[in-house]
XYZ file of C-alpha atoms in Angstrom:
544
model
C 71.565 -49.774 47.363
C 70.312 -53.956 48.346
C 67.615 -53.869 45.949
C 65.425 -55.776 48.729
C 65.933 -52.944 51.250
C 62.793 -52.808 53.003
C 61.167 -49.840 54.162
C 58.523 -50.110 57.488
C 57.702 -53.627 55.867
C 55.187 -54.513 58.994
C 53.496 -51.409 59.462
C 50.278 -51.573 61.475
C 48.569 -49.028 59.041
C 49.256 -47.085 55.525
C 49.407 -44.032 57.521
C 50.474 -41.408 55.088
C 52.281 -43.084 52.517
C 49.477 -42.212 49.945
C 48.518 -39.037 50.939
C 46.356 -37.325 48.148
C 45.087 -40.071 46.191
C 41.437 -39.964 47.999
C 41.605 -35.651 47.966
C 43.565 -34.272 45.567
C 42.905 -32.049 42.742
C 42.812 -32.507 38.856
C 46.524 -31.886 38.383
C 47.905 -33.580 41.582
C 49.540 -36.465 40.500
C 49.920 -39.063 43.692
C 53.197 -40.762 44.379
C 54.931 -39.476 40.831
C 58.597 -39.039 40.292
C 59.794 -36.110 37.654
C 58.004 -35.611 34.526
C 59.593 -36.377 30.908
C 58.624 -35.921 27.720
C 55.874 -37.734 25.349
C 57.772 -40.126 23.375
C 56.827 -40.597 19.866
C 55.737 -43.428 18.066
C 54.168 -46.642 19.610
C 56.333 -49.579 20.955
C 55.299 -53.427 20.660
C 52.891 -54.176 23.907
C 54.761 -57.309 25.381
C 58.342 -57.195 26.535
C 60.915 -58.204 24.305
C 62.555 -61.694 24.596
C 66.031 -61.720 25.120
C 67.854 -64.176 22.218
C 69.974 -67.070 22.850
C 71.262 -69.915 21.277
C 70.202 -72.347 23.770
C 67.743 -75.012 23.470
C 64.090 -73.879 24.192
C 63.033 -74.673 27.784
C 61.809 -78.280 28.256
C 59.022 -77.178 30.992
C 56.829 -74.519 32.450
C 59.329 -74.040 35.001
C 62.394 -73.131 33.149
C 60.410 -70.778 31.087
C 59.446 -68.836 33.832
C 63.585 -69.359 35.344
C 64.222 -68.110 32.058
C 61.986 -65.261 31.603
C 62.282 -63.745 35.548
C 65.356 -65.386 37.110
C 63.566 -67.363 39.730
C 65.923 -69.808 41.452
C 63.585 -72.230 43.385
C 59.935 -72.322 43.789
C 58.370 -72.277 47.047
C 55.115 -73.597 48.868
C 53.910 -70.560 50.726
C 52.563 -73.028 53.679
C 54.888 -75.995 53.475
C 58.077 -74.208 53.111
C 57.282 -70.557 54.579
C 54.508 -71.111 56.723
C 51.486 -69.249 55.449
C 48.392 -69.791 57.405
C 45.921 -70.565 54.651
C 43.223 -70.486 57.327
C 43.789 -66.726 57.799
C 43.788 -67.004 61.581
C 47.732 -65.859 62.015
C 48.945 -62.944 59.768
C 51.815 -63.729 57.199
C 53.177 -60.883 56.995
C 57.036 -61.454 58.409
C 56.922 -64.791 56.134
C 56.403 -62.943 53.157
C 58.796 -60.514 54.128
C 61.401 -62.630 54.439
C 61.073 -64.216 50.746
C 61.763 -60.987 49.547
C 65.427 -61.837 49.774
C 65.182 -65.058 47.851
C 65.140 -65.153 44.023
C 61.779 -67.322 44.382
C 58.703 -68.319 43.059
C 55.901 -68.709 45.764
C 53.054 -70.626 44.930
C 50.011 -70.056 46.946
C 47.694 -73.544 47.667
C 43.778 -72.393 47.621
C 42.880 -70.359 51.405
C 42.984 -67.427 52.972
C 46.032 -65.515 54.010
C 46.100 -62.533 55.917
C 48.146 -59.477 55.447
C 47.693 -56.912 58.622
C 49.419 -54.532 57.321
C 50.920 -52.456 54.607
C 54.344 -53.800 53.135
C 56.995 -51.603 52.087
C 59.895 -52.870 49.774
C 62.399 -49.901 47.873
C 63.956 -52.561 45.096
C 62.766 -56.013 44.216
C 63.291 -58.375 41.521
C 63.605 -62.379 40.292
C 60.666 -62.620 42.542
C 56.693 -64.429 42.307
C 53.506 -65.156 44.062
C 51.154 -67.471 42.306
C 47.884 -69.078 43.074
C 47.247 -72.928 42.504
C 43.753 -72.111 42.653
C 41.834 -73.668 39.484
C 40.206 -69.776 39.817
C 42.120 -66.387 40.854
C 39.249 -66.295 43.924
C 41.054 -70.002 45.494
C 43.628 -67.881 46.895
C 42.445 -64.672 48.752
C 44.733 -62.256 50.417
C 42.491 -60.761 53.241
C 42.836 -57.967 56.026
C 41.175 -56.933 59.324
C 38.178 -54.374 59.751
C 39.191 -50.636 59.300
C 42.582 -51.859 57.318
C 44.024 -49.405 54.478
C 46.496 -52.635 53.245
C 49.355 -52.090 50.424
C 51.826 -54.076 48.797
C 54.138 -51.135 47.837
C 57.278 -51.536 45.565
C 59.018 -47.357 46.315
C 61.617 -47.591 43.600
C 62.051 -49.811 41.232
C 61.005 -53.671 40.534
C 62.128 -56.124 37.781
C 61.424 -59.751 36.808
C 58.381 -59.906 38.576
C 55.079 -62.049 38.364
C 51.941 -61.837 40.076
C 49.305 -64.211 38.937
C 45.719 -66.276 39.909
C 45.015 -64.859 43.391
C 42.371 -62.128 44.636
C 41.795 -59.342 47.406
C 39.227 -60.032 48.994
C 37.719 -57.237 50.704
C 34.155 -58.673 51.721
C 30.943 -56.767 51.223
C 31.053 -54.468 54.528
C 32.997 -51.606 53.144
C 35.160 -51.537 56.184
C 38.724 -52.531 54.814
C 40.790 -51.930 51.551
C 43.447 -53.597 49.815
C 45.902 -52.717 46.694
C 49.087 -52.359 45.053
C 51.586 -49.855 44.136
C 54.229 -50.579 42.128
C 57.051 -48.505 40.105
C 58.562 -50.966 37.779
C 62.175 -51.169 35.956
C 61.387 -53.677 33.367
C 59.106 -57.563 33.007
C 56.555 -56.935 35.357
C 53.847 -59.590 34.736
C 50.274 -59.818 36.479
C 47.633 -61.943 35.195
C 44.829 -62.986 36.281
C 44.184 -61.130 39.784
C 41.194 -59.404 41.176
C 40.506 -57.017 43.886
C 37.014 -58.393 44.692
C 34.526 -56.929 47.430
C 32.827 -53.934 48.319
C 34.844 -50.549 47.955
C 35.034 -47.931 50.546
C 36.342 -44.315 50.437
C 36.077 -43.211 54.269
C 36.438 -44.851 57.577
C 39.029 -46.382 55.693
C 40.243 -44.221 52.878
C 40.420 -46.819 50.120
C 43.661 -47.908 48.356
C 44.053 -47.873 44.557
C 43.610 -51.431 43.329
C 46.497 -50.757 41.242
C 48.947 -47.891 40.806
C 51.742 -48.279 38.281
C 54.898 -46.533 36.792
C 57.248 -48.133 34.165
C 60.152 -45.302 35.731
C 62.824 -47.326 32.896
C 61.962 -45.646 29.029
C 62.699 -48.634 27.857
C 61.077 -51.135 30.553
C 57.698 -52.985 29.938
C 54.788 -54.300 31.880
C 52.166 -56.334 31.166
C 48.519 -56.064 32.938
C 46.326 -58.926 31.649
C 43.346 -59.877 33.151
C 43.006 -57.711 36.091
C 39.238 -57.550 37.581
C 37.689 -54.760 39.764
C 34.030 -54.990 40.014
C 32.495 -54.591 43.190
C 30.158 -51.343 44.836
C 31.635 -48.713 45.706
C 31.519 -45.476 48.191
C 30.598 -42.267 45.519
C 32.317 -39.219 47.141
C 31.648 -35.676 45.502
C 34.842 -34.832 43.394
C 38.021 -35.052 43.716
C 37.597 -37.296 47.306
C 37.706 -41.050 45.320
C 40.592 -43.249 45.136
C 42.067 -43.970 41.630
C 41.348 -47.422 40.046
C 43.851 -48.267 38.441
C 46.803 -44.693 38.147
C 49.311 -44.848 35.705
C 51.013 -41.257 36.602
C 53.686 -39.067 35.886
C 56.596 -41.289 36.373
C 55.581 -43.579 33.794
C 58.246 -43.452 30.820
C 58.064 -46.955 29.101
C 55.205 -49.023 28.128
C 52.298 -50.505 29.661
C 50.242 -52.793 28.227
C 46.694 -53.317 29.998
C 45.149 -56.388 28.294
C 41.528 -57.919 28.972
C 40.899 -55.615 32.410
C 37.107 -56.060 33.566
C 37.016 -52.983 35.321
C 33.306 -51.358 36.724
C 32.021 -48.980 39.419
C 35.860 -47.073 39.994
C 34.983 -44.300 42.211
C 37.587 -41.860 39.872
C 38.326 -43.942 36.397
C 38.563 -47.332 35.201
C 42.149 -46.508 34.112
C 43.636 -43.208 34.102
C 46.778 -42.763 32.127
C 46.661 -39.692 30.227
C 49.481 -37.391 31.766
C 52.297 -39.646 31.495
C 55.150 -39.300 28.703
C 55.276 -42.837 28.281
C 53.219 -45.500 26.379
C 49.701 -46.855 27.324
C 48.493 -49.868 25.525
C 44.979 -50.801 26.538
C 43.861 -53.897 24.534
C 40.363 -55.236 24.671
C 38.640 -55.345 27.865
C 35.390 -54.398 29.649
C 34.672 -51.433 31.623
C 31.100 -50.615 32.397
C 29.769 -47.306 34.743
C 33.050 -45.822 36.255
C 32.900 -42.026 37.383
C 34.556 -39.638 35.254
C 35.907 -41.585 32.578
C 35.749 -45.798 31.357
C 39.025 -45.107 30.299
C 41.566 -42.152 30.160
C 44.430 -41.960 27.450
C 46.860 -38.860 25.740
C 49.792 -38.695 23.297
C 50.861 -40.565 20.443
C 51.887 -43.851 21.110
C 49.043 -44.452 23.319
C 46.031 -46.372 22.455
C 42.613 -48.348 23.275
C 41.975 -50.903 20.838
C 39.415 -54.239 21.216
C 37.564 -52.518 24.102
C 34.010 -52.043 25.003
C 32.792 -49.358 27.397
C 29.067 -49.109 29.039
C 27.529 -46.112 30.367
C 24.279 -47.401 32.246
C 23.255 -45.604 34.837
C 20.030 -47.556 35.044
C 22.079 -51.220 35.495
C 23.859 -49.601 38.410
C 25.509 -51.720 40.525
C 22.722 -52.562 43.640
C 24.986 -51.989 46.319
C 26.475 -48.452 44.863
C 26.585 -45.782 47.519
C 26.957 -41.622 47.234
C 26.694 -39.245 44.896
C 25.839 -39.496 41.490
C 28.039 -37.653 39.087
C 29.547 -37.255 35.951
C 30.089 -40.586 33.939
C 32.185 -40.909 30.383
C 33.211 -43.408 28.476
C 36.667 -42.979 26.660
C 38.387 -39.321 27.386
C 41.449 -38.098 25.948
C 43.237 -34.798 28.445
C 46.596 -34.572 29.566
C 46.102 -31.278 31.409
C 49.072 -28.854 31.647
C 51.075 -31.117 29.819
C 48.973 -30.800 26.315
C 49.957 -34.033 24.409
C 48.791 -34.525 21.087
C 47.937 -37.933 19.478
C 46.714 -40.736 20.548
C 43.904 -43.438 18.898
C 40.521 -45.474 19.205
C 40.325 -48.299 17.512
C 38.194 -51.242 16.984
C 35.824 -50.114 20.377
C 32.819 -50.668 21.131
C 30.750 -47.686 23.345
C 27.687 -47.368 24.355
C 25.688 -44.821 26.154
C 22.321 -45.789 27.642
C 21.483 -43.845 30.512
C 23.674 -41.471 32.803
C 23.453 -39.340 35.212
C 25.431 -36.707 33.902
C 27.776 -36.850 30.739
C 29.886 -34.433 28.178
C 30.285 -37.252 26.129
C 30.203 -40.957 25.112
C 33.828 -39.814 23.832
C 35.185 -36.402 25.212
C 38.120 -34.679 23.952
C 39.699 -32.147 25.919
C 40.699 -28.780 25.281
C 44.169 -29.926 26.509
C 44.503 -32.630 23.908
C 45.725 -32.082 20.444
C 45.277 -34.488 17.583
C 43.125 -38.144 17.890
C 42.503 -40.905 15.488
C 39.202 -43.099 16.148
C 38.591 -45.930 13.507
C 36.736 -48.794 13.266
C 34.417 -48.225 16.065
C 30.671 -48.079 16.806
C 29.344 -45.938 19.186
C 25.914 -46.102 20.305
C 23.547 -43.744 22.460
C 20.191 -43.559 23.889
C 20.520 -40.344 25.552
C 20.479 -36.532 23.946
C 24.070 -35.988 25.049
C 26.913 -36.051 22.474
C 28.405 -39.589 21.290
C 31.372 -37.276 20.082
C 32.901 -34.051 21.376
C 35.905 -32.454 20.470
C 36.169 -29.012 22.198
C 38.370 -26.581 21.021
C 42.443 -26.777 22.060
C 43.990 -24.639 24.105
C 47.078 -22.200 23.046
C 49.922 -24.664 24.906
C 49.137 -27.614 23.976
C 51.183 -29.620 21.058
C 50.455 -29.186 17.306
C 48.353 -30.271 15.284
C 45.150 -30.401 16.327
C 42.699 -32.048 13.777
C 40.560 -34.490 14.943
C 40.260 -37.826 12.330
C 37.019 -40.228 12.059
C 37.229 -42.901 9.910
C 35.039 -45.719 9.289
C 33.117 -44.936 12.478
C 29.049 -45.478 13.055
C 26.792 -43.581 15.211
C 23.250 -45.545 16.233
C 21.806 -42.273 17.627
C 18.482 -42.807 19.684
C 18.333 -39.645 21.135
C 15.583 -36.688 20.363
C 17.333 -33.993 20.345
C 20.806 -31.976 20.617
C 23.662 -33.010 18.485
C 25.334 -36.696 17.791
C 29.136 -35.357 17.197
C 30.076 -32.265 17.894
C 33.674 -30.738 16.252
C 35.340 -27.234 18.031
C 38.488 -25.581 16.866
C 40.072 -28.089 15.305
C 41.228 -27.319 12.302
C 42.054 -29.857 8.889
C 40.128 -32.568 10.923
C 38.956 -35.583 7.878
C 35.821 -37.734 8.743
C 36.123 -40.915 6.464
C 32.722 -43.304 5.629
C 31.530 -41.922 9.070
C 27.902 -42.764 9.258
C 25.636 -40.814 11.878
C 21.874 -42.434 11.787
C 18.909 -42.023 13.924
C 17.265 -44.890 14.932
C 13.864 -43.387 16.034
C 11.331 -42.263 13.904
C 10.764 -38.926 15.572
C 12.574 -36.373 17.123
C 15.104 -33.469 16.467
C 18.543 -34.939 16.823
C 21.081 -33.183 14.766
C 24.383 -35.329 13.487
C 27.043 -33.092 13.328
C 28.479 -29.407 14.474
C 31.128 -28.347 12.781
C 32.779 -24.999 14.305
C 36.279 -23.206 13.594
C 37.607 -26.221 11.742
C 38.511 -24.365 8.555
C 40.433 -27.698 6.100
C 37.814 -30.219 7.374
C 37.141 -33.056 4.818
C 34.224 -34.899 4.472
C 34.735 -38.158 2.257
C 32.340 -40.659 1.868
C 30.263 -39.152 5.068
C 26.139 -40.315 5.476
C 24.211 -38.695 7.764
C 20.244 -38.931 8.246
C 18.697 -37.594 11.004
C 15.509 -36.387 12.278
C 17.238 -32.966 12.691
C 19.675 -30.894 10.921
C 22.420 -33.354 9.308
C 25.264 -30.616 9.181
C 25.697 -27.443 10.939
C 29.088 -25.469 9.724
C 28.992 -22.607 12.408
C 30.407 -19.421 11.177
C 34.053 -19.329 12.038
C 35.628 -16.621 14.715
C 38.848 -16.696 12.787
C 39.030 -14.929 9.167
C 36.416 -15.981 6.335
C 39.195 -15.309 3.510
C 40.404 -19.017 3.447
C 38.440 -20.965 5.190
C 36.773 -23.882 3.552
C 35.040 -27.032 3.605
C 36.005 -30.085 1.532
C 33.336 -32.744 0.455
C 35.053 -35.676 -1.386
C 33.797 -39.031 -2.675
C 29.316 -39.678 -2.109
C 28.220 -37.719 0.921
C 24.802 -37.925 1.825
C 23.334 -35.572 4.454
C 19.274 -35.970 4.870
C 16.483 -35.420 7.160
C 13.719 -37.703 7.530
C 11.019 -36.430 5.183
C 7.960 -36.217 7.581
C 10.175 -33.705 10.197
C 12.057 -32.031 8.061
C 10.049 -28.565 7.035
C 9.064 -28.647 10.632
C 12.711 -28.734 11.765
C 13.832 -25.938 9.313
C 11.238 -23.559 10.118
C 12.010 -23.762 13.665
C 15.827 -22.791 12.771
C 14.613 -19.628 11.240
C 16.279 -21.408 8.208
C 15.589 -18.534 4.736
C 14.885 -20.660 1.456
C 17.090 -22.822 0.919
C 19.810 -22.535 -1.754
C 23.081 -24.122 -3.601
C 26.320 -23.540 -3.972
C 28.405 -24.707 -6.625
C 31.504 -26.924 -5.766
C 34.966 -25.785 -7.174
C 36.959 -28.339 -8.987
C 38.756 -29.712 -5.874
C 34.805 -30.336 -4.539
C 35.902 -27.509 -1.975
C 33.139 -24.662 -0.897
C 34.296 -21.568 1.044
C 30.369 -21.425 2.582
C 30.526 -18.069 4.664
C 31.874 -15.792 1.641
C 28.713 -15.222 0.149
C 26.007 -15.016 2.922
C 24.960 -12.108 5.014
C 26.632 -10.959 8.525
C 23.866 -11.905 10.367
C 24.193 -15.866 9.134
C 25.357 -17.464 12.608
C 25.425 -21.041 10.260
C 24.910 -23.020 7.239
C 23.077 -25.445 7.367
C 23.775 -28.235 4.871
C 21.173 -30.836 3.946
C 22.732 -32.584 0.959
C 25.315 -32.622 -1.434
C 25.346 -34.085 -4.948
C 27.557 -34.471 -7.921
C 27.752 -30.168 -8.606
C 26.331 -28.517 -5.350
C 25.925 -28.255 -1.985
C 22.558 -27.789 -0.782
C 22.193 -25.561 2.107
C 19.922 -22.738 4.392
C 21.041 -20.349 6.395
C 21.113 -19.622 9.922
C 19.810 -16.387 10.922
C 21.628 -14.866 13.959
């Protein structure tokens, strides 16, 4: 097959070529190819350099000749054309580079694209802004336009860099690409800018992409999507950026400023390839800030903002459901995945699960070195119990994680049905000097270990909720200093309220392990810890 064989290239509309990506349910994946399998293990997040025993390229240029095969570089108004007034459309012009092994740079103006282009293969191919900023050069498109740049099969050696959509602020047009990649895809530095609408057009996904090669790579870096958007009721948004079921190789998405996504900042969680999202900024998206699954995936660097009071002004719809980091791979049950080094905040939502949800079709997580921070009485943490099909194991680890709770009530981290979970110098704190907030629910996750664990809150510090599998061997394991405490002035106030009898100890084995449901009546529904020392666990019961 030509690898440049183009498919309804000048097409007045998009017409149905993304059908499902504004309606679809949880499970329909839009414009996937056959699902794999998770790989495992993680894969460096930048493509690998071929060697060679030539000398190192003398300029810019031959790097990039190197690196993507371009043969000659081309001046999109001088040598093609363009209209960089954006009074005649470009689209046959651009077309028509397709079949050159070219780099087109783009002087600052405004081009217009009037309709969707369609290429199946593409490769040793580039469009560049020489814009001093990505917003010089802006690809635009008339009123009522649903505009793609759409790569059907595969693409390699590719660059996109320092140029914008612009879509205006009248929520009448939208802009975006699609792209399922081979190997070295490169975008930096590109923004779909503007207002975002979901009807009257249907929007287009600022950026759907698929690695379809296991071993291929793309990098994402610097990719910006910021402006209002159209709030549909669920599931009628369209994705931010989509990283679906045809994704087998790696992805790295590096530095994205991503806010207001009508469905997800990034959602890349039912793929069985690799998701690298490095640093970045992603502040009140619907649903989730970002969505990962499986080992070899990971977040690291990142910050994510839930504020529902620092909406955007120009926001339209309904007001739903808003999380920050969410790990669910739905019928395909993954297990793994990590947090690391993330910053997350909750301030004020409409509706949440969680700061960080974990879904009961995700098995194992790692989060580590992270802060998470919340002013609301929702959960900063919730693991809910797995379900039968997905992978093994299941434990949930924390480890040198702090929670700055501000809320007054319910509980900060919340742990269901996952069995030999750790939590490792995990501090949960609350900040205010009243209130009822409890740190941390423990609940069928016989093997847990707590290890150098502080928690002091207003409420309970540690509720282990009798288990609904058998008492014979399950236990709890304190290791290191643990402190669990209430602040004094609540704390009587807090325990009669829980029906809590007088409160007792229980001696620690040798192994500091307690089995805390073998000596307590039926009717205790929970024990409720409040410290531990050297010898014993302090505790109360629960009364059913």
């Amino acid at each position: 097959m030509d690898r440049r064989a183009l498919l309804g290239s000048l097409a007045a509309g998009f017409g149905g070529s993304l059908a499902g990506c504004g309606g679809r349910a949880e499970d329909r994946e839009p414009e996937d190819r056959p699902n794999g399998t998770k790989p495992n293990g993680p894969k460096s997040s930048d493509p690998p350099r071929s060697e060679s025993t030539e000398a190192e390229p003398r300029t810019e240029w031959e790097r990039l000749q190197e690196e993507f095969g371009f043969e000659e570089r081309l001046d999109a108004v001088e040598d093609l054309g363009w209209d960089p007034e954006g009074e005649r459309r470009i689209d046959p012009w651009l077309v028509r580079s397709f079949e050159r092994d070219a780099l087109i740079e783009v002087p600052p103006g405004r081009y217009k694209i009037a309709g969707s282009i369609s290429v199946e293969e593409l490769s040793n191919w580039g469009l560049v802004g020489l814009g001093e900023e990505r917003t010089d050069v802006k690809f635009v498109t008339t009123e009522g336009s649903r505009t793609a740049f759409r790569i059907e099969e595969r693409g390699a050696d590719l660059l996109f860099e320092n140029f914008s959509f612009d879509l205006g602020e009248e929520f009448d047009r939208s802009m975006g690409m699609t792209l399922f990649i081979d190997d070295n895809l490169r975008i930096h530095n590109v923004e779909k800018a503007g207002a975002n609408p979901t009807t009257d057009p249907n929007g287009v996904s600022a950026l759907l992409l698929s690695v379809v090669n296991p071993e291929g790579r793309a990098v994402v870096d610097t990719f910006v999507r910021k402006g209002p958007q159209v709030f549909e009721p669920y599931p009628d948004n369209e994705l931010c950026i989509y990283t679906g079921l045809a994704h087998e190789g790696t992805i790295t998405y590096r530095d994205l400023d991503i806010r207001n996504a009508g469905e997800n900042g990034i959602y890349a969680s039912k793929c069985p390839g690799d998701v690298h999202v490095e640093g970045g900024f992603y502040k009140n998206n619907r649903n989730d800030g970002v969505r990962i699954s499986g080992e070899g995936s990971y977040v690291k660097g990142a910050t994510v903002v839930i504020d529902s009071d620092d909406f955007h002004p120009d926001n339209r719809g309904v007001k739903e459901n808003m999380r920050g980091i969410r790990m669910q791979s739905g019928k395909h049950g993954y297990s793994g995945g990590l947090i690391e080094d993330t910053e997350l905040e909750l301030r004020s939502t409409f509706i949440t699960q969680a700061l960080v949800q974990i879904a009961h079709n995700q098995g194992s997580m790692t989060m580590r070195d992270s802060t998470l921070r919340n002013w609301t009485d929702s959960p900063s943490f919730r693991a809910t119990a797995p379900s039968s099909y997905v992978d093994r194991p299941w434990n949930v680890v924390l480890e040198d994680v702090q929670f700055s709770e501000y809320g007054r009530r319910e509980s900060a981290v919340k742990i269901m049905g996952r069995p030999d979970s750790t939590l490792r110098n995990v501090s949960i704190v609350s900040e205010r000097d009243f209130g009822a907030r409890r740190g941390l629910d423990v609940v069928d996750c016989g093997g847990t270990v707590f290890e150098d664990v502080t928690v002091r809150t207003n409420g309970v510090p540690l509720r282990i909720e009798r288990p609904s599998v058998s008492l014979e061997d399950y236990s709890i394991e304190f290791r290191g200093g643990n402190e669990f405490s209430m602040n004094n002035e609540l704390a009587v106030e807090e325990t009669s309220r829980f029906d809590i009898g007088e409160m007792t100890s229980l001696d620690l084995t040798d192994d500091r392990t307690v089995f805390p449901f073998r000596d307590v009546d039926d009717d205790v529904a929970a024990v409720l810890v409040t410290s531990v020392d050297d010898d014993t666990v302090r505790f109360g019961d629960l009364l059913g």
